[in-house]
Amino acid sequence: DAKTTQPPSMDCAEGRAANLPCNHSTISGNEYVYWYRQIHSQGPQYIIHGLKNNETNEMASLIITEDRKSSTLILPHATLRDTAVYYCIVRVAWGGSQGNLIFGKGTKLSVKP
Amino acid sequence: NAGVTQTPKFQVLKTGQSMTLQCAQDMNHEYMSWYRQDPGMGLRLIHYSVGAGITDQGEVPNGYNVSRSTTEDFPLRLLSAAPSQTSVYFCASSYSGTPSSYNEQFFGPGTRLTVL
């Protein structure tokens, strides 16, 4: 599986957009980019995933560069409740044992009033 | 749906004791897994199962046993607890889906285990 690199921490002002970067320069053509977050020692929560097109859902947007070597998770209007550790994970599409997620240390996002 | 439930929430063991961490899901998910999370670290996969009767090892399986006799339950057994197993344990489940689709994993609230 491709490895990912994320900054260990970031700050964001409440109400502003939070842009969380992730580098995955060794990503393969059949590997997806997934984002999960973990709020204060709770179980991780799925946010969004994508292959090569930009994706948006009710929680966030995912922007993947054309060469797929990096991506950015965007929380458009961060709130205090978005303070969490955000994990960027690269994996092949789902199937049996390929569903296993490999977590790094993630980015600790602190949203400040 | 209750989702993924884990019991107990907290547990203190003495070195050498055994215990079982319980995990159950009511979503009819084929895939279930166990992770451990040490302070300041990401989650590491212990064991996983792609269906009833099928289990396999993850990244850190030593000292742990699992079985999957039903779709709903996936207990994790510590055979002889050691202080190195002090951690937070998370159970997760999802549909297996197809190779072209992704099904999110749902995580339980965790069990906080301390081994003295």
Coordinates of C-alpha atoms in Angstrom, one line a residue:
Chain A
D1 CA 0.0 0.0 0.0
A2 CA 1.1 3.5 -0.7
K3 CA 2.3 5.6 2.3
T4 CA 0.9 8.9 3.2
T5 CA 2.5 12.0 4.7
Q6 CA 0.5 14.5 6.8
P7 CA 1.5 17.5 8.9
P8 CA 1.2 16.5 12.6
S9 CA -0.9 19.5 13.5
M10 CA -2.9 22.5 12.2
D11 CA -4.9 25.3 13.5
C12 CA -8.0 26.8 12.0
A13 CA -10.3 29.7 13.1
E14 CA -13.9 28.8 13.7
G15 CA -16.1 29.6 10.6
R16 CA -13.1 29.5 8.2
A17 CA -12.3 26.7 5.8
A18 CA -9.9 24.1 7.1
N19 CA -7.6 22.7 4.4
L20 CA -5.8 19.5 5.4
P21 CA -3.1 18.3 3.0
C22 CA -1.9 14.8 2.4
N23 CA 1.0 13.6 0.2
H24 CA 0.8 10.1 -1.4
S25 CA 3.5 10.3 -4.1
T26 CA 3.7 6.5 -4.5
I27 CA -0.1 5.9 -5.0
S28 CA -1.0 3.3 -7.6
G29 CA -3.6 3.6 -10.3
N30 CA -6.1 1.4 -8.5
E31 CA -5.7 3.0 -5.0
Y32 CA -8.2 5.3 -3.5
V33 CA -7.7 8.1 -1.0
Y34 CA -9.8 7.8 2.1
W35 CA -10.3 10.2 5.0
Y36 CA -11.3 9.4 8.5
R37 CA -11.3 11.5 11.6
Q38 CA -11.2 10.7 15.3
I39 CA -12.7 13.0 17.8
H40 CA -11.2 12.9 21.3
S41 CA -10.5 9.1 21.7
Q42 CA -13.8 8.1 20.1
G43 CA -13.8 5.5 17.4
P44 CA -12.8 6.9 14.0
Q45 CA -15.5 8.2 11.6
Y46 CA -15.5 8.0 7.9
I47 CA -15.5 11.3 6.1
I48 CA -15.0 10.9 2.3
H49 CA -13.1 9.0 -0.3
G50 CA -12.1 9.5 -4.0
L51 CA -10.1 8.0 -6.8
K52 CA -9.2 10.8 -9.1
N53 CA -12.1 13.2 -9.4
N54 CA -12.9 15.8 -6.8
E55 CA -15.6 14.6 -4.4
T56 CA -18.0 16.5 -2.1
N57 CA -20.5 15.3 0.5
E58 CA -22.3 16.9 3.4
M59 CA -19.2 16.8 5.6
A60 CA -16.3 17.8 3.4
S61 CA -14.7 18.1 -0.1
L62 CA -11.8 16.1 -1.3
I63 CA -9.5 17.7 -4.0
I64 CA -7.1 15.3 -5.6
T65 CA -4.3 16.6 -7.9
E66 CA -4.2 15.6 -11.5
D67 CA -1.1 13.4 -10.9
R68 CA -2.8 11.9 -7.8
K69 CA 0.3 12.4 -5.7
S70 CA -1.4 14.6 -3.2
S71 CA -4.8 15.6 -2.0
T72 CA -6.6 18.1 0.3
L73 CA -9.5 17.6 2.6
I74 CA -11.6 20.7 2.9
L75 CA -14.0 21.4 5.8
P76 CA -15.7 24.5 4.4
H77 CA -16.9 26.1 7.6
A78 CA -15.0 24.6 10.5
T79 CA -16.7 24.5 13.9
L80 CA -15.3 23.7 17.3
R81 CA -16.8 20.2 16.9
D82 CA -14.4 19.6 14.0
T83 CA -11.4 19.5 16.4
A84 CA -10.1 16.0 15.8
V85 CA -7.3 13.9 14.4
Y86 CA -7.7 13.5 10.6
Y87 CA -6.3 10.4 8.9
C88 CA -5.5 10.2 5.2
I89 CA -5.4 6.6 4.1
V90 CA -4.6 5.1 0.7
R91 CA -5.9 1.7 -0.2
V92 CA -7.1 -0.4 -3.1
A93 CA -10.8 -0.5 -3.5
W94 CA -12.8 -2.7 -1.1
G95 CA -12.6 -6.5 -1.2
G96 CA -12.1 -9.0 1.5
S97 CA -8.8 -8.4 3.4
Q98 CA -8.2 -5.4 1.2
G99 CA -10.7 -3.6 3.4
N100 CA -8.1 -3.4 6.1
L101 CA -7.2 0.2 6.9
I102 CA -3.7 1.3 7.7
F103 CA -3.7 4.3 10.0
G104 CA -0.7 6.7 10.4
K105 CA -0.5 9.4 13.0
G106 CA -2.8 11.8 11.1
T107 CA -3.1 15.5 11.5
K108 CA -4.5 17.0 14.7
L109 CA -6.7 19.9 13.7
S110 CA -7.5 22.4 16.4
V111 CA -10.4 24.7 15.6
K112 CA -10.1 27.9 17.7
P113 CA -12.9 30.4 18.5
Chain B
N1 CA -29.7 0.2 14.9
A2 CA -27.3 0.2 17.8
G3 CA -24.4 0.1 15.3
V4 CA -21.1 -1.4 16.7
T5 CA -21.2 -2.0 20.5
Q6 CA -18.2 -2.9 22.7
T7 CA -18.1 -4.1 26.2
P8 CA -16.7 -3.3 28.7
K9 CA -15.9 0.4 28.3
F10 CA -13.1 0.1 30.9
Q11 CA -11.1 -2.8 32.3
V12 CA -8.2 -3.2 34.7
L13 CA -6.3 -6.5 34.7
K14 CA -3.4 -7.9 36.5
T15 CA -0.5 -9.4 34.5
G16 CA -1.2 -13.0 33.5
Q17 CA -5.0 -12.7 33.7
S18 CA -7.2 -13.5 30.7
M19 CA -10.3 -11.8 29.5
T20 CA -12.5 -11.3 26.5
L21 CA -13.4 -8.0 24.9
Q22 CA -16.8 -8.2 23.3
C23 CA -17.8 -6.6 20.0
A24 CA -21.2 -6.9 18.3
Q25 CA -22.9 -5.2 15.3
D26 CA -26.5 -5.3 14.2
M27 CA -26.0 -4.2 10.6
N28 CA -25.4 -7.6 9.1
H29 CA -21.9 -6.7 8.1
E30 CA -19.6 -9.4 6.8
Y31 CA -16.3 -7.6 7.7
M32 CA -15.2 -7.1 11.2
S33 CA -11.9 -6.1 12.7
W34 CA -10.0 -5.2 15.9
Y35 CA -7.6 -2.4 16.3
R36 CA -5.5 -1.2 19.2
Q37 CA -4.4 2.4 19.7
D38 CA -1.6 3.4 22.0
P39 CA -1.2 7.0 23.3
G40 CA -0.3 9.5 20.5
M41 CA -0.4 6.8 17.9
G42 CA -2.7 5.7 15.0
L43 CA -4.7 2.5 15.1
R44 CA -3.0 -0.8 14.4
L45 CA -4.9 -3.8 13.1
I46 CA -4.9 -6.9 15.4
H47 CA -7.2 -9.4 13.7
Y48 CA -9.9 -9.2 11.1
S49 CA -12.7 -11.4 9.7
V50 CA -14.3 -11.3 6.3
G51 CA -17.2 -13.5 7.4
A52 CA -18.5 -16.0 9.9
G53 CA -15.9 -18.8 10.4
I54 CA -13.1 -16.8 8.7
T55 CA -10.5 -14.9 10.6
D56 CA -7.0 -13.7 9.8
Q57 CA -4.1 -11.9 11.5
G58 CA -3.4 -8.2 11.1
E59 CA -0.3 -6.2 12.0
V60 CA 0.0 -7.0 15.7
P61 CA -1.7 -10.3 16.4
N62 CA 0.6 -11.7 19.1
G63 CA -1.1 -12.3 22.5
Y64 CA -4.6 -12.1 21.0
N65 CA -7.1 -14.7 19.8
V66 CA -10.3 -14.2 17.9
S67 CA -13.2 -16.3 16.5
R68 CA -16.2 -15.5 14.4
S69 CA -19.0 -18.0 15.0
T70 CA -21.8 -15.6 14.0
T71 CA -22.1 -12.6 11.7
E72 CA -22.9 -10.4 14.6
D73 CA -20.2 -11.1 17.1
F74 CA -16.4 -10.9 17.0
P75 CA -14.8 -11.3 20.5
L76 CA -11.2 -10.6 21.2
R77 CA -9.4 -12.8 23.7
L78 CA -6.3 -11.8 25.7
L79 CA -4.8 -15.1 26.8
S80 CA -2.3 -13.9 29.4
A81 CA -2.4 -10.1 29.8
A82 CA 0.8 -8.1 29.8
P83 CA 1.5 -4.5 30.6
S84 CA 2.4 -4.0 26.9
Q85 CA -1.3 -4.7 26.1
T86 CA -2.4 -1.6 27.9
S87 CA -4.2 0.3 25.2
V88 CA -7.6 1.4 23.8
Y89 CA -9.2 -1.3 21.7
F90 CA -11.6 -0.5 18.8
C91 CA -13.8 -2.9 16.9
A92 CA -15.0 -2.0 13.4
S93 CA -17.4 -3.5 10.8
S94 CA -18.5 -2.9 7.3
Y95 CA -20.1 -4.5 4.3
S96 CA -17.7 -6.3 2.0
G97 CA -19.1 -4.6 -1.1
T98 CA -17.5 -5.2 -4.4
P99 CA -14.0 -4.3 -5.8
S100 CA -15.4 -1.3 -7.4
S101 CA -17.2 0.1 -4.5
Y102 CA -16.3 1.2 -1.0
N103 CA -18.2 0.7 2.1
E104 CA -17.3 2.8 5.1
Q105 CA -16.1 1.1 8.2
F106 CA -18.1 1.8 11.4
F107 CA -16.2 1.9 14.6
G108 CA -17.3 1.1 18.2
P109 CA -16.7 3.5 21.1
G110 CA -13.6 1.5 22.3
T111 CA -12.6 -0.4 25.4
R112 CA -9.9 1.2 27.6
L113 CA -7.7 -1.6 29.0
T114 CA -5.0 -1.2 31.7
V115 CA -2.8 -4.1 32.6
L116 CA -0.9 -3.7 35.9

